[in-house]
Amino acid sequence: KNQVEQSPQSLIILEGKNCTLQCNYTVSPFSNLRWYKQDTGRGPVSLTIMTFSENTKSNGRYTATLDADTKQSSLHITASQLSDSASYICVVSAKDTGFQKLVFGTGTRLLVSP
Amino acid sequence: DAGVIQSPRHEVTEMGQEVTLRCKPISGHDYLFWYRQTMMRGLELLIYFNNNVPIDDSGMPEDRFSAKMPNASFSTLKIQPSEPRDSAVYFCASSQDSASGSRETQYFGPGTRLLVL
C-alpha cells in the first residue's frame, strides 16, 4: 500500500535554531517527492520538488534531501524564524498512466517560539 | 496573476442542504484539482481535470459529491445532500502542463472552510 509517514507529528523550537523534519514513504513506482509549507488558514505552498536522481534541493533556508534507496526524505530548516511556524507536508508521486498519483503525509506542525 | 481563487471562504450549512464550492484556476493552467483536508486524514485528492475533462475521480467519497468544469476558468464542487462528516477545508489547485508531466508545481487556493451542522 502506498503510504507516506512524517515525523515528528509536532515540534517546538526556539527562534534561530535549526530543525529537521522526516518523511518515509512506501510509494512505488516512485516519480517525485515534494515538500509543501502550509500556514494556518492558507493553502499549501510548494517548497521543493525532487526526482529520483536528485538527492538534495535547497530553497533559501530550506534544504530537502532524498535517499531513494531507503525511501526517506528530510527537510532541514536553518536559522528558524517565527514565520517558519506552519505545517510541512511531504507528498510523493507514484508513476501511473496519465498524471501522477499523489500520496500525502499528514504533516509536521512546527512552532517556532521567540 | 491573482492566483487560484475560491469562493466562498467559509460556509456553514445544515445537514441535507446542497453546497456548491467554486474555483477559478490560474489563467493558462491546464490542470485543476479538488482536495479535502481534515485533521484526521490530512489532504486527500478528490478529483482532477485536464483541459476541462475529468481524468480521475477515484477520490470522490460517494455519489453525493460531484464536480464540473464547464470552461477553462471555472470549476464547481457540489455536495448534495451534505452531511456533518463532510465538514472540512476544501482546496482547489491548478498547474501547468509540462512535457515530462513530473515536475509541475500545483498552486493552491486559500480554501473553503465548510461546516455542516
PDB file of C-alpha atoms in Angstrom:
ATOM      1  CA  LYS A   1       0.000   0.000   0.000  1.00  0.00           C
ATOM      2  CA  ASN A   2       1.312   3.455  -0.929  1.00  0.00           C
ATOM      3  CA  GLN A   3       1.940   5.414   2.244  1.00  0.00           C
ATOM      4  CA  VAL A   4       3.805   8.499   3.403  1.00  0.00           C
ATOM      5  CA  GLU A   5       4.680   8.857   7.073  1.00  0.00           C
ATOM      6  CA  GLN A   6       6.045  12.021   8.618  1.00  0.00           C
ATOM      7  CA  SER A   7       7.769  12.607  11.920  1.00  0.00           C
ATOM      8  CA  PRO A   8       7.610  14.174  14.313  1.00  0.00           C
ATOM      9  CA  GLN A   9       3.903  14.949  14.359  1.00  0.00           C
ATOM     10  CA  SER A  10       4.659  18.284  16.001  1.00  0.00           C
ATOM     11  CA  LEU A  11       7.737  20.205  17.030  1.00  0.00           C
ATOM     12  CA  ILE A  12       8.547  23.302  19.037  1.00  0.00           C
ATOM     13  CA  ILE A  13      11.907  25.035  18.610  1.00  0.00           C
ATOM     14  CA  LEU A  14      13.423  28.338  19.633  1.00  0.00           C
ATOM     15  CA  GLU A  15      13.869  31.068  17.076  1.00  0.00           C
ATOM     16  CA  GLY A  16      17.275  30.872  15.436  1.00  0.00           C
ATOM     17  CA  LYS A  17      17.673  27.139  15.951  1.00  0.00           C
ATOM     18  CA  ASN A  18      17.832  24.524  13.202  1.00  0.00           C
ATOM     19  CA  CYS A  19      15.471  21.588  12.829  1.00  0.00           C
ATOM     20  CA  THR A  20      14.953  18.554  10.619  1.00  0.00           C
ATOM     21  CA  LEU A  21      11.664  17.006   9.600  1.00  0.00           C
ATOM     22  CA  GLN A  22      11.449  13.426   8.371  1.00  0.00           C
ATOM     23  CA  CYS A  23       9.426  11.714   5.669  1.00  0.00           C
ATOM     24  CA  ASN A  24       9.387   7.961   4.994  1.00  0.00           C
ATOM     25  CA  TYR A  25       7.459   6.551   2.079  1.00  0.00           C
ATOM     26  CA  THR A  26       6.483   3.239   0.578  1.00  0.00           C
ATOM     27  CA  VAL A  27       5.178   4.660  -2.697  1.00  0.00           C
ATOM     28  CA  SER A  28       6.044   2.643  -5.772  1.00  0.00           C
ATOM     29  CA  PRO A  29       6.958   3.182  -8.518  1.00  0.00           C
ATOM     30  CA  PHE A  30       8.407   6.463  -7.334  1.00  0.00           C
ATOM     31  CA  SER A  31       8.195   9.545  -9.523  1.00  0.00           C
ATOM     32  CA  ASN A  32       8.984  12.568  -7.375  1.00  0.00           C
ATOM     33  CA  LEU A  33       8.773  13.933  -3.851  1.00  0.00           C
ATOM     34  CA  ARG A  34       7.598  17.379  -2.818  1.00  0.00           C
ATOM     35  CA  TRP A  35       7.632  19.366   0.384  1.00  0.00           C
ATOM     36  CA  TYR A  36       4.885  21.885   0.962  1.00  0.00           C
ATOM     37  CA  LYS A  37       4.552  24.557   3.645  1.00  0.00           C
ATOM     38  CA  GLN A  38       1.057  25.342   4.853  1.00  0.00           C
ATOM     39  CA  ASP A  39       0.445  28.375   7.021  1.00  0.00           C
ATOM     40  CA  THR A  40      -2.611  28.285   9.271  1.00  0.00           C
ATOM     41  CA  GLY A  41      -5.728  29.114   7.288  1.00  0.00           C
ATOM     42  CA  ARG A  42      -3.915  29.096   3.951  1.00  0.00           C
ATOM     43  CA  GLY A  43      -3.346  26.662   1.127  1.00  0.00           C
ATOM     44  CA  PRO A  44      -0.088  24.683   0.831  1.00  0.00           C
ATOM     45  CA  VAL A  45       2.830  26.330  -0.959  1.00  0.00           C
ATOM     46  CA  SER A  46       5.480  24.280  -2.734  1.00  0.00           C
ATOM     47  CA  LEU A  47       8.994  24.443  -1.257  1.00  0.00           C
ATOM     48  CA  THR A  48      10.908  21.807  -3.227  1.00  0.00           C
ATOM     49  CA  ILE A  49      10.401  19.062  -5.801  1.00  0.00           C
ATOM     50  CA  MET A  50      12.909  16.231  -6.232  1.00  0.00           C
ATOM     51  CA  THR A  51      13.042  13.393  -8.713  1.00  0.00           C
ATOM     52  CA  PHE A  52      14.760  10.036  -8.326  1.00  0.00           C
ATOM     53  CA  SER A  53      18.131  11.336  -9.469  1.00  0.00           C
ATOM     54  CA  GLU A  54      18.226  14.338  -7.132  1.00  0.00           C
ATOM     55  CA  ASN A  55      19.398  13.851  -3.568  1.00  0.00           C
ATOM     56  CA  THR A  56      19.335  17.431  -2.352  1.00  0.00           C
ATOM     57  CA  LYS A  57      17.456  20.618  -3.202  1.00  0.00           C
ATOM     58  CA  SER A  58      17.588  23.993  -1.490  1.00  0.00           C
ATOM     59  CA  ASN A  59      15.158  26.867  -1.321  1.00  0.00           C
ATOM     60  CA  GLY A  60      16.616  29.619   0.830  1.00  0.00           C
ATOM     61  CA  ARG A  61      16.878  28.351   4.399  1.00  0.00           C
ATOM     62  CA  TYR A  62      15.062  25.149   3.463  1.00  0.00           C
ATOM     63  CA  THR A  63      17.099  22.143   2.282  1.00  0.00           C
ATOM     64  CA  ALA A  64      15.443  18.889   1.291  1.00  0.00           C
ATOM     65  CA  THR A  65      17.290  15.612   0.914  1.00  0.00           C
ATOM     66  CA  LEU A  66      16.182  12.403  -0.715  1.00  0.00           C
ATOM     67  CA  ASP A  67      17.519   8.857  -0.306  1.00  0.00           C
ATOM     68  CA  ALA A  68      15.672   6.800  -2.896  1.00  0.00           C
ATOM     69  CA  ASP A  69      17.295   3.588  -1.683  1.00  0.00           C
ATOM     70  CA  THR A  70      15.968   3.845   1.855  1.00  0.00           C
ATOM     71  CA  LYS A  71      12.867   5.769   0.712  1.00  0.00           C
ATOM     72  CA  GLN A  72      13.489   8.593   3.098  1.00  0.00           C
ATOM     73  CA  SER A  73      13.465  12.349   2.782  1.00  0.00           C
ATOM     74  CA  SER A  74      14.218  15.128   5.204  1.00  0.00           C
ATOM     75  CA  LEU A  75      13.555  18.840   5.288  1.00  0.00           C
ATOM     76  CA  HIS A  76      16.158  20.874   7.147  1.00  0.00           C
ATOM     77  CA  ILE A  77      15.342  24.401   8.258  1.00  0.00           C
ATOM     78  CA  THR A  78      18.301  26.591   9.102  1.00  0.00           C
ATOM     79  CA  ALA A  79      18.227  29.553  11.495  1.00  0.00           C
ATOM     80  CA  SER A  80      14.490  29.270  12.051  1.00  0.00           C
ATOM     81  CA  GLN A  81      12.283  32.336  12.057  1.00  0.00           C
ATOM     82  CA  LEU A  82       8.877  32.933  13.608  1.00  0.00           C
ATOM     83  CA  SER A  83       7.387  32.884  10.107  1.00  0.00           C
ATOM     84  CA  ASP A  84       8.502  29.266   9.723  1.00  0.00           C
ATOM     85  CA  SER A  85       5.702  28.264  12.101  1.00  0.00           C
ATOM     86  CA  ALA A  86       3.454  26.167   9.868  1.00  0.00           C
ATOM     87  CA  SER A  87       2.613  22.627   8.843  1.00  0.00           C
ATOM     88  CA  TYR A  88       5.052  20.925   6.494  1.00  0.00           C
ATOM     89  CA  ILE A  89       3.597  18.292   4.208  1.00  0.00           C
ATOM     90  CA  CYS A  90       5.527  15.623   2.321  1.00  0.00           C
ATOM     91  CA  VAL A  91       3.887  14.462  -0.905  1.00  0.00           C
ATOM     92  CA  VAL A  92       5.135  11.553  -3.008  1.00  0.00           C
ATOM     93  CA  SER A  93       4.076  10.938  -6.597  1.00  0.00           C
ATOM     94  CA  ALA A  94       3.637   7.435  -7.945  1.00  0.00           C
ATOM     95  CA  LYS A  95       4.002   6.856 -11.648  1.00  0.00           C
ATOM     96  CA  ASP A  96       0.801   5.871 -13.291  1.00  0.00           C
ATOM     97  CA  THR A  97      -0.803   6.080 -16.666  1.00  0.00           C
ATOM     98  CA  GLY A  98      -1.588   9.732 -17.210  1.00  0.00           C
ATOM     99  CA  PHE A  99      -0.998  12.071 -14.313  1.00  0.00           C
ATOM    100  CA  GLN A 100       0.925  11.261 -11.175  1.00  0.00           C
ATOM    101  CA  LYS A 101      -0.893   9.675  -8.272  1.00  0.00           C
ATOM    102  CA  LEU A 102      -0.162  11.829  -5.244  1.00  0.00           C
ATOM    103  CA  VAL A 103       0.199  10.304  -1.781  1.00  0.00           C
ATOM    104  CA  PHE A 104       0.153  12.820   1.063  1.00  0.00           C
ATOM    105  CA  GLY A 105       1.698  12.678   4.505  1.00  0.00           C
ATOM    106  CA  THR A 106      -0.321  14.078   7.395  1.00  0.00           C
ATOM    107  CA  GLY A 107       2.275  16.743   8.027  1.00  0.00           C
ATOM    108  CA  THR A 108       4.518  18.017  10.796  1.00  0.00           C
ATOM    109  CA  ARG A 109       3.314  21.027  12.762  1.00  0.00           C
ATOM    110  CA  LEU A 110       6.238  23.304  13.551  1.00  0.00           C
ATOM    111  CA  LEU A 111       6.064  26.088  16.100  1.00  0.00           C
ATOM    112  CA  VAL A 112       8.980  28.499  16.303  1.00  0.00           C
ATOM    113  CA  SER A 113       8.997  30.205  19.665  1.00  0.00           C
ATOM    114  CA  PRO A 114      10.636  33.583  20.374  1.00  0.00           C
TER     115      PRO A 114
ATOM    116  CA  ASP B   1      -1.983  36.949 -11.592  1.00  0.00           C
ATOM    117  CA  ALA B   2      -4.281  36.777  -8.563  1.00  0.00           C
ATOM    118  CA  GLY B   3      -3.600  33.106  -8.023  1.00  0.00           C
ATOM    119  CA  VAL B   4      -6.241  30.441  -7.570  1.00  0.00           C
ATOM    120  CA  ILE B   5      -9.487  31.986  -6.372  1.00  0.00           C
ATOM    121  CA  GLN B   6     -12.022  30.099  -4.306  1.00  0.00           C
ATOM    122  CA  SER B   7     -15.432  31.063  -3.008  1.00  0.00           C
ATOM    123  CA  PRO B   8     -16.935  31.162  -0.560  1.00  0.00           C
ATOM    124  CA  ARG B   9     -14.105  31.233   2.001  1.00  0.00           C
ATOM    125  CA  HIS B  10     -16.419  29.983   4.714  1.00  0.00           C
ATOM    126  CA  GLU B  11     -19.682  28.080   4.506  1.00  0.00           C
ATOM    127  CA  VAL B  12     -21.961  26.957   7.316  1.00  0.00           C
ATOM    128  CA  THR B  13     -24.967  24.885   6.354  1.00  0.00           C
ATOM    129  CA  GLU B  14     -27.392  22.398   7.793  1.00  0.00           C
ATOM    130  CA  MET B  15     -27.325  18.697   7.129  1.00  0.00           C
ATOM    131  CA  GLY B  16     -29.233  17.816   3.994  1.00  0.00           C
ATOM    132  CA  GLN B  17     -28.617  21.110   2.217  1.00  0.00           C
ATOM    133  CA  GLU B  18     -26.831  21.440  -1.091  1.00  0.00           C
ATOM    134  CA  VAL B  19     -23.394  23.042  -1.001  1.00  0.00           C
ATOM    135  CA  THR B  20     -21.568  24.446  -4.033  1.00  0.00           C
ATOM    136  CA  LEU B  21     -17.922  25.405  -3.881  1.00  0.00           C
ATOM    137  CA  ARG B  22     -16.356  27.452  -6.652  1.00  0.00           C
ATOM    138  CA  CYS B  23     -12.861  27.747  -8.072  1.00  0.00           C
ATOM    139  CA  LYS B  24     -11.130  29.913 -10.649  1.00  0.00           C
ATOM    140  CA  PRO B  25      -7.728  28.470 -11.612  1.00  0.00           C
ATOM    141  CA  ILE B  26      -4.686  30.454 -12.653  1.00  0.00           C
ATOM    142  CA  SER B  27      -5.033  31.558 -16.250  1.00  0.00           C
ATOM    143  CA  GLY B  28      -3.185  29.272 -18.639  1.00  0.00           C
ATOM    144  CA  HIS B  29      -3.093  26.285 -16.302  1.00  0.00           C
ATOM    145  CA  ASP B  30      -4.288  23.046 -17.850  1.00  0.00           C
ATOM    146  CA  TYR B  31      -4.863  21.022 -14.697  1.00  0.00           C
ATOM    147  CA  LEU B  32      -7.323  21.655 -11.899  1.00  0.00           C
ATOM    148  CA  PHE B  33      -7.528  19.675  -8.674  1.00  0.00           C
ATOM    149  CA  TRP B  34     -10.022  19.481  -5.835  1.00  0.00           C
ATOM    150  CA  TYR B  35      -8.748  18.422  -2.400  1.00  0.00           C
ATOM    151  CA  ARG B  36     -10.283  17.909   1.001  1.00  0.00           C
ATOM    152  CA  GLN B  37      -8.326  18.424   4.208  1.00  0.00           C
ATOM    153  CA  THR B  38      -9.277  17.223   7.680  1.00  0.00           C
ATOM    154  CA  MET B  39      -7.308  16.853  10.890  1.00  0.00           C
ATOM    155  CA  MET B  40      -7.755  13.096  10.874  1.00  0.00           C
ATOM    156  CA  ARG B  41      -6.970  12.331   7.234  1.00  0.00           C
ATOM    157  CA  GLY B  42      -4.853  15.265   6.098  1.00  0.00           C
ATOM    158  CA  LEU B  43      -5.019  16.261   2.428  1.00  0.00           C
ATOM    159  CA  GLU B  44      -6.953  13.973   0.060  1.00  0.00           C
ATOM    160  CA  LEU B  45      -7.230  14.371  -3.687  1.00  0.00           C
ATOM    161  CA  LEU B  46     -10.887  14.166  -4.700  1.00  0.00           C
ATOM    162  CA  ILE B  47     -10.794  14.712  -8.452  1.00  0.00           C
ATOM    163  CA  TYR B  48      -8.706  16.385 -11.118  1.00  0.00           C
ATOM    164  CA  PHE B  49      -9.367  17.789 -14.571  1.00  0.00           C
ATOM    165  CA  ASN B  50      -7.110  18.193 -17.581  1.00  0.00           C
ATOM    166  CA  ASN B  51      -8.260  20.703 -20.189  1.00  0.00           C
ATOM    167  CA  ASN B  52     -11.707  20.765 -18.538  1.00  0.00           C
ATOM    168  CA  VAL B  53     -12.128  16.985 -18.760  1.00  0.00           C
ATOM    169  CA  PRO B  54     -12.359  14.926 -15.548  1.00  0.00           C
ATOM    170  CA  ILE B  55      -9.450  12.486 -15.560  1.00  0.00           C
ATOM    171  CA  ASP B  56      -9.562  10.739 -12.196  1.00  0.00           C
ATOM    172  CA  ASP B  57     -12.447  10.949  -9.754  1.00  0.00           C
ATOM    173  CA  SER B  58     -11.488   7.910  -7.700  1.00  0.00           C
ATOM    174  CA  GLY B  59     -11.033  10.101  -4.651  1.00  0.00           C
ATOM    175  CA  MET B  60     -14.604  11.357  -4.639  1.00  0.00           C
ATOM    176  CA  PRO B  61     -16.043   9.856  -1.462  1.00  0.00           C
ATOM    177  CA  GLU B  62     -19.512   8.996  -2.726  1.00  0.00           C
ATOM    178  CA  ASP B  63     -22.277   9.894  -5.129  1.00  0.00           C
ATOM    179  CA  ARG B  64     -23.244  12.897  -3.057  1.00  0.00           C
ATOM    180  CA  PHE B  65     -20.135  14.619  -4.423  1.00  0.00           C
ATOM    181  CA  SER B  66     -19.928  15.891  -7.993  1.00  0.00           C
ATOM    182  CA  ALA B  67     -17.563  18.240  -9.797  1.00  0.00           C
ATOM    183  CA  LYS B  68     -17.770  20.084 -13.069  1.00  0.00           C
ATOM    184  CA  MET B  69     -15.510  22.262 -15.148  1.00  0.00           C
ATOM    185  CA  PRO B  70     -17.621  23.949 -17.846  1.00  0.00           C
ATOM    186  CA  ASN B  71     -14.695  26.047 -19.094  1.00  0.00           C
ATOM    187  CA  ALA B  72     -11.008  26.670 -18.507  1.00  0.00           C
ATOM    188  CA  SER B  73     -11.606  29.367 -15.922  1.00  0.00           C
ATOM    189  CA  PHE B  74     -14.249  27.878 -13.664  1.00  0.00           C
ATOM    190  CA  SER B  75     -14.975  24.721 -11.703  1.00  0.00           C
ATOM    191  CA  THR B  76     -17.511  23.703  -9.085  1.00  0.00           C
ATOM    192  CA  LEU B  77     -17.602  21.027  -6.426  1.00  0.00           C
ATOM    193  CA  LYS B  78     -21.109  20.189  -5.266  1.00  0.00           C
ATOM    194  CA  ILE B  79     -22.238  18.187  -2.256  1.00  0.00           C
ATOM    195  CA  GLN B  80     -25.892  17.127  -2.242  1.00  0.00           C
ATOM    196  CA  PRO B  81     -27.116  16.330   0.321  1.00  0.00           C
ATOM    197  CA  SER B  82     -24.459  17.475   2.744  1.00  0.00           C
ATOM    198  CA  GLU B  83     -23.670  15.597   5.960  1.00  0.00           C
ATOM    199  CA  PRO B  84     -21.763  16.618   9.118  1.00  0.00           C
ATOM    200  CA  ARG B  85     -18.868  14.334   8.171  1.00  0.00           C
ATOM    201  CA  ASP B  86     -18.329  16.464   5.076  1.00  0.00           C
ATOM    202  CA  SER B  87     -17.066  19.267   7.328  1.00  0.00           C
ATOM    203  CA  ALA B  88     -13.537  20.039   6.169  1.00  0.00           C
ATOM    204  CA  VAL B  89     -11.441  22.546   4.277  1.00  0.00           C
ATOM    205  CA  TYR B  90     -11.768  22.116   0.530  1.00  0.00           C
ATOM    206  CA  PHE B  91      -8.873  23.289  -1.604  1.00  0.00           C
ATOM    207  CA  CYS B  92      -8.696  23.889  -5.305  1.00  0.00           C
ATOM    208  CA  ALA B  93      -5.294  23.833  -7.016  1.00  0.00           C
ATOM    209  CA  SER B  94      -4.088  24.299 -10.569  1.00  0.00           C
ATOM    210  CA  SER B  95      -0.923  23.558 -12.513  1.00  0.00           C
ATOM    211  CA  GLN B  96       0.522  23.926 -15.963  1.00  0.00           C
ATOM    212  CA  ASP B  97       1.036  21.092 -18.357  1.00  0.00           C
ATOM    213  CA  SER B  98       4.637  20.095 -18.861  1.00  0.00           C
ATOM    214  CA  ALA B  99       6.447  17.896 -21.310  1.00  0.00           C
ATOM    215  CA  SER B 100       7.550  15.439 -18.673  1.00  0.00           C
ATOM    216  CA  GLY B 101       4.458  15.759 -16.522  1.00  0.00           C
ATOM    217  CA  SER B 102       6.564  15.092 -13.481  1.00  0.00           C
ATOM    218  CA  ARG B 103       7.805  18.431 -12.209  1.00  0.00           C
ATOM    219  CA  GLU B 104       4.816  20.729 -12.418  1.00  0.00           C
ATOM    220  CA  THR B 105       4.024  22.686  -9.264  1.00  0.00           C
ATOM    221  CA  GLN B 106       0.481  22.857  -8.016  1.00  0.00           C
ATOM    222  CA  TYR B 107      -0.702  26.246  -6.820  1.00  0.00           C
ATOM    223  CA  PHE B 108      -3.335  26.072  -4.134  1.00  0.00           C
ATOM    224  CA  GLY B 109      -6.189  28.441  -3.461  1.00  0.00           C
ATOM    225  CA  PRO B 110      -6.980  29.716   0.038  1.00  0.00           C
ATOM    226  CA  GLY B 111      -9.577  27.004   0.606  1.00  0.00           C
ATOM    227  CA  THR B 112     -13.227  26.923   1.600  1.00  0.00           C
ATOM    228  CA  ARG B 113     -13.886  26.044   5.211  1.00  0.00           C
ATOM    229  CA  LEU B 114     -17.138  24.043   5.287  1.00  0.00           C
ATOM    230  CA  LEU B 115     -19.111  23.275   8.420  1.00  0.00           C
ATOM    231  CA  VAL B 116     -22.187  21.088   8.147  1.00  0.00           C
ATOM    232  CA  LEU B 117     -24.348  21.174  11.245  1.00  0.00           C
TER     233      LEU B 117
END
